[in-house]
PDB file of C-alpha atoms in Angstrom:
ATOM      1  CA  UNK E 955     -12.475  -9.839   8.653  1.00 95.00           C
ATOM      2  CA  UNK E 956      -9.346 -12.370   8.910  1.00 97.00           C
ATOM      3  CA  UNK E 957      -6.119 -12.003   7.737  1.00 98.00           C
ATOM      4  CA  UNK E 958      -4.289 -14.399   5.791  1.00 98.00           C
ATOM      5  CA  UNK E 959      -1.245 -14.984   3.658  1.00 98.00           C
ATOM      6  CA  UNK E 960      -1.003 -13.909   0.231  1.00 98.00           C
ATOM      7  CA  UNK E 961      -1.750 -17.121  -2.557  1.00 97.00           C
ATOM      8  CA  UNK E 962      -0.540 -16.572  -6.189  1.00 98.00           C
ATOM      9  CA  UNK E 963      -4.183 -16.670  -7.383  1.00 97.00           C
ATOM     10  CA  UNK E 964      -4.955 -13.619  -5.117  1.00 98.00           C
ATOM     11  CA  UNK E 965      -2.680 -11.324  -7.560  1.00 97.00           C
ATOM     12  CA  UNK E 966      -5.567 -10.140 -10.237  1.00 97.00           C
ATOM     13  CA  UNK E 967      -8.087  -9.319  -7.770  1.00 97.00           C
ATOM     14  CA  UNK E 968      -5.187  -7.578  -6.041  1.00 97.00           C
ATOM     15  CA  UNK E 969      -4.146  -5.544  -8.882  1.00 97.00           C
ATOM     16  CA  UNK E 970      -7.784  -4.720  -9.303  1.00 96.00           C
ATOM     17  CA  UNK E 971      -8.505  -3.520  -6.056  1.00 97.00           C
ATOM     18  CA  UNK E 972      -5.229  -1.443  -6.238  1.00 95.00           C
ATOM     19  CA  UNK E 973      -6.370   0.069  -9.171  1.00 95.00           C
ATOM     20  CA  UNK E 974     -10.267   1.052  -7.982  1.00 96.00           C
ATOM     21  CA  UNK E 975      -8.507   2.035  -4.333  1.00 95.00           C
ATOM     22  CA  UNK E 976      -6.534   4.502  -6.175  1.00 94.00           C
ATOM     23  CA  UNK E 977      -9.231   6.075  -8.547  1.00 95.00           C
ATOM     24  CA  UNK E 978     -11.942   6.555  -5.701  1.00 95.00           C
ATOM     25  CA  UNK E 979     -10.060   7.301  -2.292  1.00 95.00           C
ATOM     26  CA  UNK E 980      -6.815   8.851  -3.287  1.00 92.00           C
ATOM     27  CA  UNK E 981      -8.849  11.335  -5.822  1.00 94.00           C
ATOM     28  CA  UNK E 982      -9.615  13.859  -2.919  1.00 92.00           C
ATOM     29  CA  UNK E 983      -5.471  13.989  -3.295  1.00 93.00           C
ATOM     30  CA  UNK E 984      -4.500  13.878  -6.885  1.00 90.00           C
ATOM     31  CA  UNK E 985      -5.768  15.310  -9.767  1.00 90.00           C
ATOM     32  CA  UNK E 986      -7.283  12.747 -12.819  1.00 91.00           C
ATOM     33  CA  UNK E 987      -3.819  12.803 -14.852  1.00 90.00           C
ATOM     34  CA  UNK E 988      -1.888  11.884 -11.459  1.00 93.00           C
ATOM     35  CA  UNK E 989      -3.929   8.680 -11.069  1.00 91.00           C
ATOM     36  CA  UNK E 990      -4.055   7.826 -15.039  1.00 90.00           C
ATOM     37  CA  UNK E 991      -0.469   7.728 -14.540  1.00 91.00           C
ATOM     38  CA  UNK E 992      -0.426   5.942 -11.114  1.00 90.00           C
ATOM     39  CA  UNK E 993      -2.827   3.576 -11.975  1.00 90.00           C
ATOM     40  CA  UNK E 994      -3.669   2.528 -15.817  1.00 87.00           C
ATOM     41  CA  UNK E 995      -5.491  -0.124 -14.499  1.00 83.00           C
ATOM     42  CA  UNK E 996      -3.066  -2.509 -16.064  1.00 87.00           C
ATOM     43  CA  UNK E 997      -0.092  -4.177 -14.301  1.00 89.00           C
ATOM     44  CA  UNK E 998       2.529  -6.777 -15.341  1.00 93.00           C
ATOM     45  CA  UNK E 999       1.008  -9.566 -12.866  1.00 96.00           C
ATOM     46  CA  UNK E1000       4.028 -11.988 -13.254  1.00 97.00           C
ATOM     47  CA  UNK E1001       6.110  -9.203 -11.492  1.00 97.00           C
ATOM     48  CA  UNK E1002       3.902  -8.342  -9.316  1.00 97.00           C
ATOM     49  CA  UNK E1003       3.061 -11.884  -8.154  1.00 98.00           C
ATOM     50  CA  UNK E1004       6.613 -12.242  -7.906  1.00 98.00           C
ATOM     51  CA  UNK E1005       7.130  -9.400  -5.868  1.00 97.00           C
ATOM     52  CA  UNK E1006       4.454 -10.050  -3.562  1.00 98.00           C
ATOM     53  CA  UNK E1007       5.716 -13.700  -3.173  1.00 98.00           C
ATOM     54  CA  UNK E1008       9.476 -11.937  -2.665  1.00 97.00           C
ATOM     55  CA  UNK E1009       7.540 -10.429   0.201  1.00 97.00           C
ATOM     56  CA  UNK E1010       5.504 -10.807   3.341  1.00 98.00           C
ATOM     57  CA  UNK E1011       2.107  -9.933   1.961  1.00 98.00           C
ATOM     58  CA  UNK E1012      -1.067 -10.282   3.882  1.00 98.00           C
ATOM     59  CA  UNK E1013      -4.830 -10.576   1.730  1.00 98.00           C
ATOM     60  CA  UNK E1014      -7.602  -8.921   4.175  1.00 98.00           C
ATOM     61  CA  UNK E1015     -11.122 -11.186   3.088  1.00 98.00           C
ATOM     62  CA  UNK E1016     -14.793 -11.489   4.453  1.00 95.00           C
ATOM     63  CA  UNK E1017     -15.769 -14.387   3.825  1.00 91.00           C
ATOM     64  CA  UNK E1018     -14.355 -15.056  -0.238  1.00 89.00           C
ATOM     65  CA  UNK E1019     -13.946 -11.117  -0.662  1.00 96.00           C
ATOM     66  CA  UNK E1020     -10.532  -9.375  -0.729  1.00 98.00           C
ATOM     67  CA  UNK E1021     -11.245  -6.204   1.589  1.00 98.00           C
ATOM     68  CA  UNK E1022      -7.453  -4.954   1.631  1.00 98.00           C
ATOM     69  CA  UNK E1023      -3.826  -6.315   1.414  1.00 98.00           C
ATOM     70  CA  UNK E1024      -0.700  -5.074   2.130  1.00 98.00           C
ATOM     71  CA  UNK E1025       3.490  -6.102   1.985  1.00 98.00           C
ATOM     72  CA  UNK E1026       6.555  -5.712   3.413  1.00 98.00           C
ATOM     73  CA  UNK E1027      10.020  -6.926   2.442  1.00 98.00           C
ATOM     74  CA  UNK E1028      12.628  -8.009   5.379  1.00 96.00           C
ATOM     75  CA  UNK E1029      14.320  -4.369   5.364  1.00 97.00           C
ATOM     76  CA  UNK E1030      10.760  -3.406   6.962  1.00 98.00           C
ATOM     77  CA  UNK E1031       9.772  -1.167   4.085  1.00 98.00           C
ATOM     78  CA  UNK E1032       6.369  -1.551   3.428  1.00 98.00           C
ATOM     79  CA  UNK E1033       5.356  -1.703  -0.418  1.00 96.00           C
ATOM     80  CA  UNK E1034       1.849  -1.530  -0.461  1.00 96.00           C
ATOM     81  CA  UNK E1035      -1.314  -0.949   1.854  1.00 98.00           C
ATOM     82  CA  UNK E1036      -4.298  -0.950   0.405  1.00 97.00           C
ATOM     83  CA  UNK E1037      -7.732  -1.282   1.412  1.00 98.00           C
ATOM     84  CA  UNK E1038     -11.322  -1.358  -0.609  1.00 97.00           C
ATOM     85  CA  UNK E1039     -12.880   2.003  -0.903  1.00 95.00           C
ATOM     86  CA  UNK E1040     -15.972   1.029   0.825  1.00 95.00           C
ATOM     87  CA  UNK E1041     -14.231  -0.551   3.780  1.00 96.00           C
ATOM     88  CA  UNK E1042     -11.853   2.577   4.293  1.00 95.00           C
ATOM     89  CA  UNK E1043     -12.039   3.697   8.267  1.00 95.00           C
ATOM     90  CA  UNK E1044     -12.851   0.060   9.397  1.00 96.00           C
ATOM     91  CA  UNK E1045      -9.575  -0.883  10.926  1.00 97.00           C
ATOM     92  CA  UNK E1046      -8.716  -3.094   7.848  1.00 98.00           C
ATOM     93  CA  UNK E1047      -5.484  -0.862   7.114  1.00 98.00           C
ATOM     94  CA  UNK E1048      -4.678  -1.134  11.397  1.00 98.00           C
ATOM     95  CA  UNK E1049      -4.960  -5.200  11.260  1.00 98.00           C
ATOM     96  CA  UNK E1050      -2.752  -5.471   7.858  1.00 98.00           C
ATOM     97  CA  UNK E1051       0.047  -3.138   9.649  1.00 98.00           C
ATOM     98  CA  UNK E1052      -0.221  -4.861  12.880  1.00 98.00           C
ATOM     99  CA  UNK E1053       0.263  -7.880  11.750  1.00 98.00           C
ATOM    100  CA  UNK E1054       3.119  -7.033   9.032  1.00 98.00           C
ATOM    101  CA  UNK E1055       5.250  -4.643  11.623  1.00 98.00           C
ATOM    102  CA  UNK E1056       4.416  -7.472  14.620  1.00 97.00           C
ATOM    103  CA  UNK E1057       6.268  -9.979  12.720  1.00 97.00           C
ATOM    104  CA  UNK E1058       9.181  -7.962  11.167  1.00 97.00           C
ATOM    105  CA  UNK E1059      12.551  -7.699  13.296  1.00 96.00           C
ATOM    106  CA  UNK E1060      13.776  -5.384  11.125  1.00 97.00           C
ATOM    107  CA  UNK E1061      15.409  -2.366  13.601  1.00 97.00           C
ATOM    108  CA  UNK E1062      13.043   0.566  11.562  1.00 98.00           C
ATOM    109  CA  UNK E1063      10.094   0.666   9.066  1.00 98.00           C
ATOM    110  CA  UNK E1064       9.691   2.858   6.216  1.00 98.00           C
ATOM    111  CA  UNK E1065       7.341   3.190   3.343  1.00 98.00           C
ATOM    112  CA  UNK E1066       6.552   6.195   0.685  1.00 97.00           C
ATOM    113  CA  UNK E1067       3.274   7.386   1.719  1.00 97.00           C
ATOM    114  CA  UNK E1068       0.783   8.992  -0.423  1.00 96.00           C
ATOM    115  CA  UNK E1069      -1.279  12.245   0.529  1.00 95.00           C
ATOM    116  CA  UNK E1070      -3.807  10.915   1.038  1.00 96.00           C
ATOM    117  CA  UNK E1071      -2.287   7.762   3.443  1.00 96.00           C
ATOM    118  CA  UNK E1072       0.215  10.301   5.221  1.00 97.00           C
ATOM    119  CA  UNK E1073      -2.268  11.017   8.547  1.00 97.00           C
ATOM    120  CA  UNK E1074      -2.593   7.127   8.574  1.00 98.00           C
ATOM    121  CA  UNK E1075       0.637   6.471   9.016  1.00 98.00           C
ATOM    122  CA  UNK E1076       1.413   9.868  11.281  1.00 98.00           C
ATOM    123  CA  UNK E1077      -1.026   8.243  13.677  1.00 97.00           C
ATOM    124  CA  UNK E1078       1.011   4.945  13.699  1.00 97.00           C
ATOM    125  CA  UNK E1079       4.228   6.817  14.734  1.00 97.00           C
ATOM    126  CA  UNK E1080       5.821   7.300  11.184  1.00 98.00           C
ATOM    127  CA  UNK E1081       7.803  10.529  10.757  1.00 98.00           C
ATOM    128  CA  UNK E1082       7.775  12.365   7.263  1.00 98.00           C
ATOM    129  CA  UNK E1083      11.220  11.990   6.318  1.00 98.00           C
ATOM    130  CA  UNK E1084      11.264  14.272   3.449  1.00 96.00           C
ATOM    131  CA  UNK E1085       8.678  15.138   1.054  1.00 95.00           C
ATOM    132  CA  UNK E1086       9.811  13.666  -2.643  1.00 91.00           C
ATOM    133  CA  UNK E1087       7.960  13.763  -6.554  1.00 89.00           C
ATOM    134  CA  UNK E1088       7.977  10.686  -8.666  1.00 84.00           C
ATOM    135  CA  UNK E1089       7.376  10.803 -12.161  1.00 85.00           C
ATOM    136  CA  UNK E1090       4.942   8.045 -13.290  1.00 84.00           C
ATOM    137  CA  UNK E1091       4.196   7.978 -17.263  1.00 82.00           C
ATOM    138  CA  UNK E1092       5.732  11.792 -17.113  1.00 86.00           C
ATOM    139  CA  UNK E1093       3.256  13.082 -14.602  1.00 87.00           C
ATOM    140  CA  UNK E1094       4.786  13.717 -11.092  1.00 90.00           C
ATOM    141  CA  UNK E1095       3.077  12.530  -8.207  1.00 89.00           C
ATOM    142  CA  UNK E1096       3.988  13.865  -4.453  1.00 91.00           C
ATOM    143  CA  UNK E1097       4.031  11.393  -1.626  1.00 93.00           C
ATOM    144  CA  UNK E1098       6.560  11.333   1.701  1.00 97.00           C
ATOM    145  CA  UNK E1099       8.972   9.117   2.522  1.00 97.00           C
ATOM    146  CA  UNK E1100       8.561   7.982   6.216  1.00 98.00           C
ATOM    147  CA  UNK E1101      10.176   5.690   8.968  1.00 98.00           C
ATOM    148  CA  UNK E1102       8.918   4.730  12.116  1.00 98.00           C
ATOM    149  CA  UNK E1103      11.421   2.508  14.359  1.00 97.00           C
ATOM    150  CA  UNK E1104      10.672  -0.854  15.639  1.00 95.00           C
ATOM    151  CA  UNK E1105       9.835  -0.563  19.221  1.00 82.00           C
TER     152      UNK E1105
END
């Protein structure tokens, strides 16, 4: 597995993985309507491409495959993490966060984790914050806001 920089082309197979991540690991967390409304499986790629290009986002591949990616902006808030659901528990998730906090100099680093990413990020030294709901599409979704200073 390597690590490399996000390309513009990378941004549908992105979106695709996001969407597959979300409707196979994170439904041990959330019940169907909470990942219909997460994920429709449809996202507006120009904003996302922008975004990720706004953004220091790293594309996990074997070989030509995308295994994972993940981003952070320069505040050290990281947007996404995401990682195939038949590469989970492989270290793909440790390498993209590695790299991403390793080359941040921002003084603290927060994201909104999900349920089901919470004891990930626990074991990296991330505090729960507070506990929040978001409504997506009218369905609210619980996740945890957490920080985790730069040492």
């Amino acid at each position: 597995m390597q690590l490399r920089p996000y390309r513009s082309q990378d941004c549908a197979a992105l979106a695709a993985l996001f969407h597959k991540t979300i409707h196979t690991v994170n439904a041990r967390d959330y019940a169907p309507e909470q990942l219909n409304a997460w994920s429709t499986g449809q996202v507006d790629l120009a904003a996302w491409d922008r975004s990720f290009l706004a953004h220091r986002t790293l594309v996990a591949v074997e070989g030509e495959q995308i295994v994972g990616f993940a981003d952070m902006d320069e505040t050290g808030y990281l947007d996404r993490l995401y990682v195939a659901a038949d590469r989970q528990g492989q270290g793909i998730a440790t390498a993209l966060c590695d790299a991403l906090e390793g080359a941040s100099f921002a003084p603290l680093f927060t994201t909104h984790a999900s349920l089901t990413a919470r004891p990930f990020f626990e074991k990296r030294g991330y505090r729960v914050v507070r506990a929040q709901e978001v409504e997506r599409r009218g369905v609210r979704l619980r996740n945890f806001v957490m920080e985790k200073p730069n040492a």
